Amino acid sequence: MTTYETVLQSLEQLGWAVSDGLAPAGLAPRLYDECRALWEAGRFRPAEVGRGPRQARQDAIRGDAIHWLEPDSAGPASREFLVWITQLRTMLNQAFFMGLNTEEFHFARYPAGAGYTRHLDQHQGATARKVSVTLYLSPDWPVDGGGELRLYEEKAVSGPVATVLPTQGRMVLFLSDQVPHDVQPGTQPRWSLTGWLRTAAGLPL
């Protein structure tokens, strides 16, 4: 079974999938270099929670800073990622008839000690986000460095069903409206490329 087939099977059966071989080989280190360069150039901004008039920075909930990828101004590695993610979106549509027709992605940096409390990736009344995707970029992440992504069953009050260490090149996909998750604080800055595959039908009016 290919890596892609394994990911599809996991998404269908569990609602989430983790893969160290799905993203193009060698892309994560180049994305890391672009991400660091943007950070050093002051291009990141503090991430906020909520939507519309309720959107605000809340460090107790979410502690990262982000930079949105724009196709017209993206670097070479980012453009390569966006081309590839479009191909992945097409393959997911062919497998699951999801109606995915667009995507949005940003670089994210969590400083040491910062995390993101348990949440879903869909705002109330806005159902456009269908598949959440994270590609980890931090090189040489230690096994005791924290920073794990924890996935939970929908509406469950028990512990996580999966704990994912942010190893460079590792990719996580999950259904945005069905898989609650959190980000644990790490002992060092944690870098990733994160976003969503979307449908226009779920956009708010």
Short mmCIF file of C-alpha atoms in Angstrom, two decimals:
data_model
loop_
_atom_site.label_atom_id
_atom_site.label_comp_id
_atom_site.label_asym_id
_atom_site.label_seq_id
_atom_site.Cartn_x
_atom_site.Cartn_y
_atom_site.Cartn_z
CA MET A 1 0.00 0.00 0.00
CA THR A 2 1.41 3.44 -0.94
CA THR A 3 1.83 6.30 1.52
CA TYR A 4 -1.07 8.10 -0.12
CA GLU A 5 -3.34 5.05 0.13
CA THR A 6 -2.43 4.63 3.80
CA VAL A 7 -3.32 8.28 4.48
CA LEU A 8 -6.67 7.91 2.68
CA GLN A 9 -7.49 4.77 4.65
CA SER A 10 -6.67 6.46 7.96
CA LEU A 11 -8.74 9.54 7.09
CA GLU A 12 -11.69 7.36 6.17
CA GLN A 13 -11.50 5.11 9.23
CA LEU A 14 -10.30 7.52 11.93
CA GLY A 15 -10.89 11.03 10.62
CA TRP A 16 -7.17 11.79 10.87
CA ALA A 17 -3.85 10.63 9.45
CA VAL A 18 -0.15 11.10 10.25
CA SER A 19 2.59 10.56 7.66
CA ASP A 20 6.35 11.07 7.49
CA GLY A 21 6.46 10.43 3.74
CA LEU A 22 3.49 12.25 2.22
CA ALA A 23 5.07 15.69 1.60
CA PRO A 24 7.67 15.95 -1.19
CA ALA A 25 11.14 14.88 -0.04
CA GLY A 26 13.39 17.76 0.95
CA LEU A 27 10.62 20.37 0.94
CA ALA A 28 10.29 20.82 4.72
CA PRO A 29 13.90 22.04 5.26
CA ARG A 30 13.51 24.63 2.50
CA LEU A 31 10.20 25.78 3.92
CA TYR A 32 11.88 26.08 7.32
CA ASP A 33 14.53 28.38 5.81
CA GLU A 34 11.84 30.57 4.24
CA CYS A 35 9.86 30.61 7.47
CA ARG A 36 12.88 31.67 9.53
CA ALA A 37 13.77 34.39 7.03
CA LEU A 38 10.24 35.82 7.21
CA TRP A 39 10.38 35.75 11.00
CA GLU A 40 13.71 37.55 11.07
CA ALA A 41 12.32 40.15 8.64
CA GLY A 42 9.45 40.89 11.05
CA ARG A 43 6.75 39.49 8.77
CA PHE A 44 4.90 37.49 11.45
CA ARG A 45 2.02 38.81 13.56
CA PRO A 46 0.44 37.48 16.76
CA ALA A 47 -2.32 34.96 16.02
CA GLU A 48 -5.84 35.69 17.24
CA VAL A 49 -8.88 33.61 18.12
CA GLY A 50 -12.51 34.15 17.21
CA ARG A 51 -14.01 35.81 14.15
CA GLY A 52 -15.38 39.24 13.27
CA PRO A 53 -15.82 41.68 16.18
CA ARG A 54 -14.90 38.95 18.67
CA GLN A 55 -11.52 38.29 17.08
CA ALA A 56 -8.73 39.06 19.53
CA ARG A 57 -5.34 37.97 20.82
CA GLN A 58 -5.70 35.67 23.85
CA ASP A 59 -2.35 34.31 24.98
CA ALA A 60 -3.99 31.99 27.51
CA ILE A 61 -5.70 30.19 24.61
CA ARG A 62 -3.25 30.50 21.73
CA GLY A 63 0.37 31.63 21.85
CA ASP A 64 1.70 31.46 18.29
CA ALA A 65 2.58 34.07 15.67
CA ILE A 66 1.73 33.53 12.01
CA HIS A 67 2.48 34.64 8.45
CA TRP A 68 -0.09 33.92 5.73
CA LEU A 69 1.11 32.47 2.42
CA GLU A 70 0.11 34.59 -0.58
CA PRO A 71 0.75 32.96 -3.97
CA ASP A 72 1.85 36.23 -5.59
CA SER A 73 4.55 36.90 -3.01
CA ALA A 74 5.49 33.40 -1.79
CA GLY A 75 9.06 32.16 -1.93
CA PRO A 76 10.14 29.23 -4.16
CA ALA A 77 9.57 26.53 -1.53
CA SER A 78 6.18 27.99 -0.57
CA ARG A 79 5.10 28.09 -4.21
CA GLU A 80 6.15 24.47 -4.62
CA PHE A 81 4.12 23.54 -1.55
CA LEU A 82 1.04 25.36 -2.84
CA VAL A 83 1.26 23.55 -6.19
CA TRP A 84 1.62 20.22 -4.42
CA ILE A 85 -1.21 20.87 -1.95
CA THR A 86 -3.50 21.66 -4.89
CA GLN A 87 -2.68 18.22 -6.29
CA LEU A 88 -3.40 16.65 -2.90
CA ARG A 89 -6.72 18.51 -2.75
CA THR A 90 -7.65 17.05 -6.14
CA MET A 91 -6.80 13.54 -4.99
CA LEU A 92 -8.90 13.93 -1.83
CA ASN A 93 -11.82 15.08 -3.98
CA GLN A 94 -11.44 12.04 -6.20
CA ALA A 95 -11.39 9.72 -3.19
CA PHE A 96 -14.10 11.29 -1.02
CA PHE A 97 -16.11 13.69 -3.26
CA MET A 98 -15.56 16.47 -0.71
CA GLY A 99 -15.98 19.44 -3.06
CA LEU A 100 -12.72 21.03 -1.95
CA ASN A 101 -11.89 23.97 -4.21
CA THR A 102 -9.50 26.26 -2.36
CA GLU A 103 -6.96 26.37 0.45
CA GLU A 104 -5.41 28.77 2.96
CA PHE A 105 -2.07 28.28 4.71
CA HIS A 106 0.22 30.12 7.08
CA PHE A 107 3.58 29.64 8.71
CA ALA A 108 3.29 29.37 12.49
CA ARG A 109 5.86 29.86 15.24
CA TYR A 110 5.17 28.88 18.84
CA PRO A 111 7.78 30.26 21.24
CA ALA A 112 9.05 28.01 24.01
CA GLY A 113 6.32 27.53 26.62
CA ALA A 114 3.40 28.50 24.34
CA GLY A 115 0.59 26.25 23.14
CA TYR A 116 -3.01 26.22 21.91
CA THR A 117 -5.85 24.91 24.06
CA ARG A 118 -8.28 22.26 22.83
CA HIS A 119 -10.47 23.46 19.95
CA LEU A 120 -12.03 22.65 16.57
CA ASP A 121 -10.85 24.31 13.36
CA GLN A 122 -14.29 25.57 12.33
CA HIS A 123 -15.83 28.80 13.56
CA GLN A 124 -19.50 28.73 14.46
CA GLY A 125 -21.61 29.41 11.37
CA ALA A 126 -18.67 28.99 8.97
CA THR A 127 -18.21 25.49 7.58
CA ALA A 128 -15.80 26.12 4.69
CA ARG A 129 -12.82 24.42 6.37
CA LYS A 130 -13.01 20.68 5.73
CA VAL A 131 -9.51 19.21 6.09
CA SER A 132 -6.86 20.62 8.42
CA VAL A 133 -3.24 20.12 7.38
CA THR A 134 0.00 20.69 9.31
CA LEU A 135 3.54 20.13 8.03
CA TYR A 136 6.19 20.34 10.76
CA LEU A 137 9.35 22.30 9.96
CA SER A 138 11.54 22.41 13.09
CA PRO A 139 14.80 20.46 12.52
CA ASP A 140 16.16 17.99 15.09
CA TRP A 141 13.14 18.16 17.40
CA PRO A 142 14.04 16.23 20.61
CA VAL A 143 11.79 13.43 21.80
CA ASP A 144 11.49 15.19 25.16
CA GLY A 145 10.94 18.64 23.63
CA GLY A 146 7.15 18.76 24.09
CA GLY A 147 5.21 20.69 21.45
CA GLU A 148 3.04 17.70 20.57
CA LEU A 149 -0.23 17.92 18.69
CA ARG A 150 -2.88 15.94 20.56
CA LEU A 151 -5.97 14.66 18.74
CA TYR A 152 -9.24 13.74 20.47
CA GLU A 153 -12.43 11.95 19.55
CA GLU A 154 -15.33 14.27 18.81
CA LYS A 155 -17.28 15.18 21.99
CA ALA A 156 -15.17 12.78 24.04
CA VAL A 157 -14.00 13.82 27.50
CA SER A 158 -11.30 11.16 27.70
CA GLY A 159 -7.63 11.62 26.83
CA PRO A 160 -6.19 12.01 23.34
CA VAL A 161 -6.43 9.24 20.77
CA ALA A 162 -3.13 10.33 19.18
CA THR A 163 -0.12 12.37 20.24
CA VAL A 164 2.09 13.63 17.42
CA LEU A 165 5.66 14.83 17.93
CA PRO A 166 6.51 17.77 15.61
CA THR A 167 9.31 16.05 13.70
CA GLN A 168 10.49 17.88 10.57
CA GLY A 169 8.69 16.61 7.45
CA ARG A 170 5.88 14.94 9.37
CA MET A 171 2.40 15.83 8.13
CA VAL A 172 -0.93 15.57 9.93
CA LEU A 173 -4.33 15.73 8.23
CA PHE A 174 -7.70 15.61 9.99
CA LEU A 175 -11.34 16.54 9.46
CA SER A 176 -11.67 20.13 10.62
CA ASP A 177 -15.18 19.85 12.05
CA GLN A 178 -14.78 16.46 13.75
CA VAL A 179 -11.38 16.26 15.44
CA PRO A 180 -10.75 18.44 18.50
CA HIS A 181 -7.06 19.01 19.14
CA ASP A 182 -4.56 21.01 21.13
CA VAL A 183 -0.90 21.99 20.93
CA GLN A 184 1.28 21.31 23.95
CA PRO A 185 3.96 23.82 25.03
CA GLY A 186 7.46 23.00 23.85
CA THR A 187 10.90 23.58 25.31
CA GLN A 188 12.03 25.51 22.22
CA PRO A 189 10.41 27.42 19.34
CA ARG A 190 8.17 25.20 17.19
CA TRP A 191 7.81 25.96 13.47
CA SER A 192 5.15 24.62 11.10
CA LEU A 193 3.13 25.27 7.98
CA THR A 194 -0.56 24.97 8.81
CA GLY A 195 -3.82 25.49 6.98
CA TRP A 196 -7.06 24.16 5.58
CA LEU A 197 -8.54 22.69 2.45
CA ARG A 198 -11.88 24.39 1.93
CA THR A 199 -15.17 24.49 0.07
CA ALA A 200 -16.75 27.74 -1.11
CA ALA A 201 -20.18 26.41 -0.09
CA GLY A 202 -19.30 26.72 3.58
CA LEU A 203 -18.29 30.38 3.48
CA PRO A 204 -20.35 32.77 5.65
CA LEU A 205 -22.58 35.30 3.89
#
